[in-house]
Each structure stands twice: as structure tokens, then as C-alpha cells.
Amino acid sequence: MVTYVDAASAPLKNDGSIRLYDAEAFERMRQICQITAACLDGLADIIKPGVTTEAVDRFVLEFGLDHGVVPATLGYRGYKYSSCTSINHVVCHGMPNAKPLKEGDIVNVDVTYVLDGWHGDSSRMYPVSEIKRAAERLLEVTYESLLRGIAVVKPGARTGAIGEAIQTYAESERCSVVRDFCGHGVGRLFHDTPNILHYGHAGEGPELKEGMIFTIEPMLNIGKPHVKVLNDGWTAVTRDRSLSAQYEHCVGVTKDGCEVFTLSPGGHDRPGLPDLNA
Ligand code: MF3
Ligand code: CO
Ligand code: CO
């Protein structure tokens, strides 16, 4: 059984019910998500061979402070960084470090900023200079799978429709979908109900309603879907060490579809790949 609650009157904890947000909340999400997207736009000029992920993380912190927002990951469950930086076979939650990026790497940078308790969570892949065709294809398929998930969001559909759209497309392109991590409700909480699986069937999961806000953040691998978490307790890698990619948007369900809050203000949602609206 799923219950739905008005976001404004709901307690600020995840009690299993799915919050429904009003027009004012959508406006707050637009604001914070556009700051996150602008940061991700700025990273495109920073990320090149020789740059460390520590420097990337510093940019994310400083960009946030310059814009009056704070990274939600700083101190989150003991996490100590302003971003996650996941390179090549790292699936997600890679921790920034002093190792320089090198030509051919693909790196995901995942940023969540908070403003007055509102969370804007988004990530993109950045090719480091020239990358192999197989890597570029993985990025293209992963972003397209996110768009296909977004395309089925509307009131009356179930969360499983998102998973089915992503999985069907990804597997038709011979990529696998990671099962161990999912999208999540977002807004007044960083990680809220519902879980948004990136695989499954359209008939599964709670029904989408106008006012729900959540992330969609598929992780696709070139090889098998299986993941392990390293001894640092955070870094998730593919078991077969195959390349992995992820893009993430925050969306809000509208009367007849959804609004994507984290779209790039400059149209650079897929850095290093051709702009889709060009
Ligand atoms: N931003 C990630 C997500 O998309 C969560 C990162 S939590 C951290 O949900 F602690 F690893 F930073
Ligand atoms: Co997220
Ligand atoms: Co994220």
C-alpha cells in the first residue's frame, strides 16, 4: 500500500509515503537544480588530462559557495566530499583524490546542492580529451536511456514504466543495467521515497501522481551488470571491470508529463558529445 502526503505538511523524514509538491515547491526545485546544472556546465572547461578529481571537487565546493548553496554530500553518512567522481569502471560514489585524469578516461561527476533545504541532484559524464568509440557509444546509450525513462513519466503510469523503458533500450544496445543503485524521491530530503528502479516492468511500483519529484539516474555497463563496493565503503565498481556510465536528472511530475529541473542552461547535457538540440 502506498500513501501520498502533501509535502508542506509532511514530517521531514522518510516515513514511506510519497510526498506531493505544489507549484511553489516546483519553483524552489527549479532554482536549486539550475545552480547544480550550471556547475556541471562549468566543469566541462575544467576537466582535461592532468587535472585531479580533487581539483574537480574543489571547483564544485567553490561554485556552490559562490552561489549561496552547500553540497549535500559533505558530511552525508560520513562522506567527506562535495561531489562523487567515478572514473571508467567505477559505477558511482567514486571519491575525489590526487590522481590526475588521463586522456581516454570517462568520468561521472555527481553534484547535489542544497538551498533552504531543497536538494538539486544531477550528474553527467565527461570524456577526458579523445575517448575510444566504445566508450563514446556507452555515453550515448546511457544518456538516451535516461531520456527514454523521462519520456514515459506522467500521472497514471507506474514507476516500473521508467525502469522498463530504460532496460529495454539499454539491453537492445547490448549494455547492461546496474541493479544495486536506483533513483529516488528528492526535494526536502536528499533521498526519499519512492525508489526509481532502472529495470523492471511497467505494471510494477507505485503510481505516479502530479507533484511527485524524483531522480532518474541509470548506470549502464558495457559488460555484466554486477557491482561490488570497495573496502573504503563507498566506491562501487563493475565486478568484471568493464566501463560504466551514468547520467542523472531531477524531474517533477506535471499534469500530462514531467518537467526536468536539471537541464543544462547552455544545452550541454552531454558534455563532449554533440548537443541534442543543436
Ligand atoms: N548524488 C548521489 C545520488 O545520486 C548520492 C551521493 S551520496 C554520497 O543519489 F554520499 F556518496 F555522496
Ligand atoms: Co540521486
Ligand atoms: Co546524484
mmCIF file of N, CA, C and O in Angstrom, residues 121-165:
data_model
loop_
_atom_site.group_PDB
_atom_site.id
_atom_site.type_symbol
_atom_site.label_atom_id
_atom_site.label_comp_id
_atom_site.label_asym_id
_atom_site.label_seq_id
_atom_site.Cartn_x
_atom_site.Cartn_y
_atom_site.Cartn_z
ATOM 1 N N ASP A 121 19.950 17.456 -7.483
ATOM 2 C CA ASP A 121 20.855 16.301 -7.645
ATOM 3 C C ASP A 121 20.979 15.963 -9.133
ATOM 4 O O ASP A 121 19.973 15.642 -9.772
ATOM 5 N N SER A 122 22.181 16.033 -9.668
ATOM 6 C CA SER A 122 22.358 15.724 -11.093
ATOM 7 C C SER A 122 23.779 15.262 -11.353
ATOM 8 O O SER A 122 24.707 15.617 -10.619
ATOM 9 N N SER A 123 23.946 14.455 -12.398
ATOM 10 C CA SER A 123 25.297 14.066 -12.795
ATOM 11 C C SER A 123 25.394 13.931 -14.306
ATOM 12 O O SER A 123 24.390 13.720 -14.989
ATOM 13 N N ARG A 124 26.620 14.107 -14.791
ATOM 14 C CA ARG A 124 26.905 13.937 -16.222
ATOM 15 C C ARG A 124 28.227 13.210 -16.382
ATOM 16 O O ARG A 124 29.065 13.220 -15.486
ATOM 17 N N MET A 125 28.416 12.646 -17.573
ATOM 18 C CA MET A 125 29.692 12.044 -17.948
ATOM 19 C C MET A 125 30.539 13.076 -18.689
ATOM 20 O O MET A 125 30.014 13.845 -19.512
ATOM 21 N N TYR A 126 31.850 13.056 -18.413
ATOM 22 C CA TYR A 126 32.795 13.935 -19.101
ATOM 23 C C TYR A 126 33.873 13.083 -19.759
ATOM 24 O O TYR A 126 34.622 12.395 -19.061
ATOM 25 N N PRO A 127 33.974 13.113 -21.089
ATOM 26 C CA PRO A 127 35.093 12.442 -21.742
ATOM 27 C C PRO A 127 36.354 13.274 -21.509
ATOM 28 O O PRO A 127 36.312 14.494 -21.605
ATOM 29 N N VAL A 128 37.463 12.616 -21.147
ATOM 30 C CA VAL A 128 38.723 13.335 -20.965
ATOM 31 C C VAL A 128 39.465 13.290 -22.293
ATOM 32 O O VAL A 128 39.975 12.236 -22.691
ATOM 33 N N SER A 129 39.426 14.432 -22.998
ATOM 34 C CA SER A 129 40.034 14.536 -24.328
ATOM 35 C C SER A 129 39.449 13.445 -25.242
ATOM 36 O O SER A 129 38.259 13.159 -25.153
ATOM 37 N N GLU A 130 40.274 12.826 -26.075
ATOM 38 C CA GLU A 130 39.746 11.813 -27.010
ATOM 39 C C GLU A 130 39.475 10.502 -26.283
ATOM 40 O O GLU A 130 40.332 10.019 -25.544
ATOM 41 N N ILE A 131 38.275 9.933 -26.517
ATOM 42 C CA ILE A 131 37.977 8.626 -25.916
ATOM 43 C C ILE A 131 37.695 7.613 -27.024
ATOM 44 O O ILE A 131 37.428 7.990 -28.155
ATOM 45 N N LYS A 132 37.754 6.335 -26.648
ATOM 46 C CA LYS A 132 37.501 5.269 -27.627
ATOM 47 C C LYS A 132 36.046 5.284 -28.074
ATOM 48 O O LYS A 132 35.157 5.693 -27.331
ATOM 49 N N ARG A 133 35.794 4.783 -29.271
ATOM 50 C CA ARG A 133 34.442 4.750 -29.825
ATOM 51 C C ARG A 133 33.485 3.954 -28.921
ATOM 52 O O ARG A 133 32.337 4.335 -28.721
ATOM 53 N N ALA A 134 33.981 2.842 -28.340
ATOM 54 C CA ALA A 134 33.113 2.018 -27.468
ATOM 55 C C ALA A 134 32.674 2.821 -26.247
ATOM 56 O O ALA A 134 31.529 2.696 -25.797
ATOM 57 N N ALA A 135 33.571 3.652 -25.727
ATOM 58 C CA ALA A 135 33.234 4.482 -24.561
ATOM 59 C C ALA A 135 32.213 5.541 -24.960
ATOM 60 O O ALA A 135 31.234 5.785 -24.247
ATOM 61 N N GLU A 136 32.442 6.156 -26.117
ATOM 62 C CA GLU A 136 31.518 7.192 -26.585
ATOM 63 C C GLU A 136 30.119 6.612 -26.790
ATOM 64 O O GLU A 136 29.109 7.222 -26.430
ATOM 65 N N ARG A 137 30.076 5.406 -27.332
ATOM 66 C CA ARG A 137 28.802 4.742 -27.555
ATOM 67 C C ARG A 137 28.092 4.481 -26.221
ATOM 68 O O ARG A 137 26.892 4.687 -26.091
ATOM 69 N N LEU A 138 28.851 4.053 -25.214
ATOM 70 C CA LEU A 138 28.255 3.827 -23.891
ATOM 71 C C LEU A 138 27.647 5.129 -23.358
ATOM 72 O O LEU A 138 26.537 5.117 -22.804
ATOM 73 N N LEU A 139 28.335 6.241 -23.535
ATOM 74 C CA LEU A 139 27.792 7.522 -23.061
ATOM 75 C C LEU A 139 26.499 7.858 -23.805
ATOM 76 O O LEU A 139 25.505 8.267 -23.199
ATOM 77 N N GLU A 140 26.519 7.677 -25.123
ATOM 78 C CA GLU A 140 25.324 7.993 -25.922
ATOM 79 C C GLU A 140 24.142 7.122 -25.503
ATOM 80 O O GLU A 140 23.027 7.616 -25.319
ATOM 81 N N VAL A 141 24.389 5.828 -25.347
ATOM 82 C CA VAL A 141 23.299 4.908 -24.981
ATOM 83 C C VAL A 141 22.787 5.238 -23.575
ATOM 84 O O VAL A 141 21.579 5.218 -23.324
ATOM 85 N N THR A 142 23.689 5.578 -22.663
ATOM 86 C CA THR A 142 23.258 5.864 -21.289
ATOM 87 C C THR A 142 22.413 7.130 -21.234
ATOM 88 O O THR A 142 21.364 7.161 -20.577
ATOM 89 N N TYR A 143 22.840 8.175 -21.942
ATOM 90 C CA TYR A 143 22.014 9.394 -21.913
ATOM 91 C C TYR A 143 20.661 9.150 -22.586
ATOM 92 O O TYR A 143 19.614 9.580 -22.081
ATOM 93 N N GLU A 144 20.680 8.440 -23.704
ATOM 94 C CA GLU A 144 19.418 8.133 -24.398
ATOM 95 C C GLU A 144 18.495 7.301 -23.497
ATOM 96 O O GLU A 144 17.281 7.511 -23.482
ATOM 97 N N SER A 145 19.071 6.383 -22.714
ATOM 98 C CA SER A 145 18.226 5.573 -21.828
ATOM 99 C C SER A 145 17.567 6.461 -20.775
ATOM 100 O O SER A 145 16.399 6.260 -20.420
ATOM 101 N N LEU A 146 18.289 7.467 -20.290
ATOM 102 C CA LEU A 146 17.703 8.418 -19.332
ATOM 103 C C LEU A 146 16.542 9.175 -19.991
ATOM 104 O O LEU A 146 15.458 9.305 -19.405
ATOM 105 N N LEU A 147 16.760 9.632 -21.228
ATOM 106 C CA LEU A 147 15.681 10.357 -21.934
ATOM 107 C C LEU A 147 14.458 9.462 -22.123
ATOM 108 O O LEU A 147 13.323 9.921 -22.009
ATOM 109 N N ARG A 148 14.694 8.188 -22.419
ATOM 110 C CA ARG A 148 13.555 7.277 -22.621
ATOM 111 C C ARG A 148 12.804 7.026 -21.314
ATOM 112 O O ARG A 148 11.587 6.855 -21.322
ATOM 113 N N GLY A 149 13.531 6.995 -20.210
ATOM 114 C CA GLY A 149 12.876 6.889 -18.906
ATOM 115 C C GLY A 149 12.038 8.128 -18.622
ATOM 116 O O GLY A 149 10.888 8.034 -18.186
ATOM 117 N N ILE A 150 12.602 9.296 -18.904
ATOM 118 C CA ILE A 150 11.895 10.566 -18.669
ATOM 119 C C ILE A 150 10.629 10.632 -19.530
ATOM 120 O O ILE A 150 9.584 11.118 -19.082
ATOM 121 N N ALA A 151 10.727 10.104 -20.752
ATOM 122 C CA ALA A 151 9.627 10.239 -21.724
ATOM 123 C C ALA A 151 8.349 9.539 -21.284
ATOM 124 O O ALA A 151 7.261 9.903 -21.736
ATOM 125 N N VAL A 152 8.448 8.542 -20.406
ATOM 126 C CA VAL A 152 7.233 7.802 -20.005
ATOM 127 C C VAL A 152 6.650 8.311 -18.684
ATOM 128 O O VAL A 152 5.653 7.768 -18.198
ATOM 129 N N VAL A 153 7.274 9.342 -18.107
ATOM 130 C CA VAL A 153 6.777 9.872 -16.823
ATOM 131 C C VAL A 153 5.517 10.700 -17.052
ATOM 132 O O VAL A 153 5.543 11.680 -17.797
ATOM 133 N N LYS A 154 4.426 10.273 -16.458
ATOM 134 C CA LYS A 154 3.181 11.053 -16.460
ATOM 135 C C LYS A 154 2.239 10.456 -15.421
ATOM 136 O O LYS A 154 2.398 9.289 -15.035
ATOM 137 N N PRO A 155 1.270 11.237 -14.938
ATOM 138 C CA PRO A 155 0.346 10.706 -13.945
ATOM 139 C C PRO A 155 -0.355 9.458 -14.486
ATOM 140 O O PRO A 155 -0.711 9.403 -15.663
ATOM 141 N N GLY A 156 -0.512 8.473 -13.630
ATOM 142 C CA GLY A 156 -1.204 7.242 -14.026
ATOM 143 C C GLY A 156 -0.245 6.122 -14.392
ATOM 144 O O GLY A 156 -0.559 4.950 -14.208
ATOM 145 N N ALA A 157 0.945 6.476 -14.932
ATOM 146 C CA ALA A 157 1.965 5.445 -15.184
ATOM 147 C C ALA A 157 2.524 5.008 -13.832
ATOM 148 O O ALA A 157 2.379 5.710 -12.827
ATOM 149 N N ARG A 158 3.163 3.838 -13.789
ATOM 150 C CA ARG A 158 3.829 3.396 -12.565
ATOM 151 C C ARG A 158 5.329 3.615 -12.682
ATOM 152 O O ARG A 158 5.854 3.752 -13.791
ATOM 153 N N THR A 159 6.018 3.622 -11.537
ATOM 154 C CA THR A 159 7.473 3.818 -11.568
ATOM 155 C C THR A 159 8.137 2.750 -12.440
ATOM 156 O O THR A 159 9.156 3.015 -13.070
ATOM 157 N N GLY A 160 7.528 1.551 -12.496
ATOM 158 C CA GLY A 160 8.093 0.473 -13.305
ATOM 159 C C GLY A 160 8.169 0.789 -14.785
ATOM 160 O O GLY A 160 8.997 0.210 -15.503
ATOM 161 N N ALA A 161 7.332 1.714 -15.256
ATOM 162 C CA ALA A 161 7.382 2.100 -16.677
ATOM 163 C C ALA A 161 8.725 2.750 -17.002
ATOM 164 O O ALA A 161 9.262 2.585 -18.112
ATOM 165 N N ILE A 162 9.267 3.477 -16.029
ATOM 166 C CA ILE A 162 10.565 4.140 -16.225
ATOM 167 C C ILE A 162 11.645 3.068 -16.372
ATOM 168 O O ILE A 162 12.464 3.088 -17.291
ATOM 169 N N GLY A 163 11.618 2.104 -15.425
ATOM 170 C CA GLY A 163 12.600 1.015 -15.466
ATOM 171 C C GLY A 163 12.515 0.208 -16.749
ATOM 172 O O GLY A 163 13.537 -0.120 -17.350
ATOM 173 N N GLU A 164 11.285 -0.082 -17.153
ATOM 174 C CA GLU A 164 11.123 -0.889 -18.375
ATOM 175 C C GLU A 164 11.671 -0.158 -19.592
ATOM 176 O O GLU A 164 12.367 -0.742 -20.432
ATOM 177 N N ALA A 165 11.376 1.138 -19.700
ATOM 178 C CA ALA A 165 11.845 1.915 -20.863
ATOM 179 C C ALA A 165 13.371 1.933 -20.909
ATOM 180 O O ALA A 165 13.983 1.780 -21.977
#
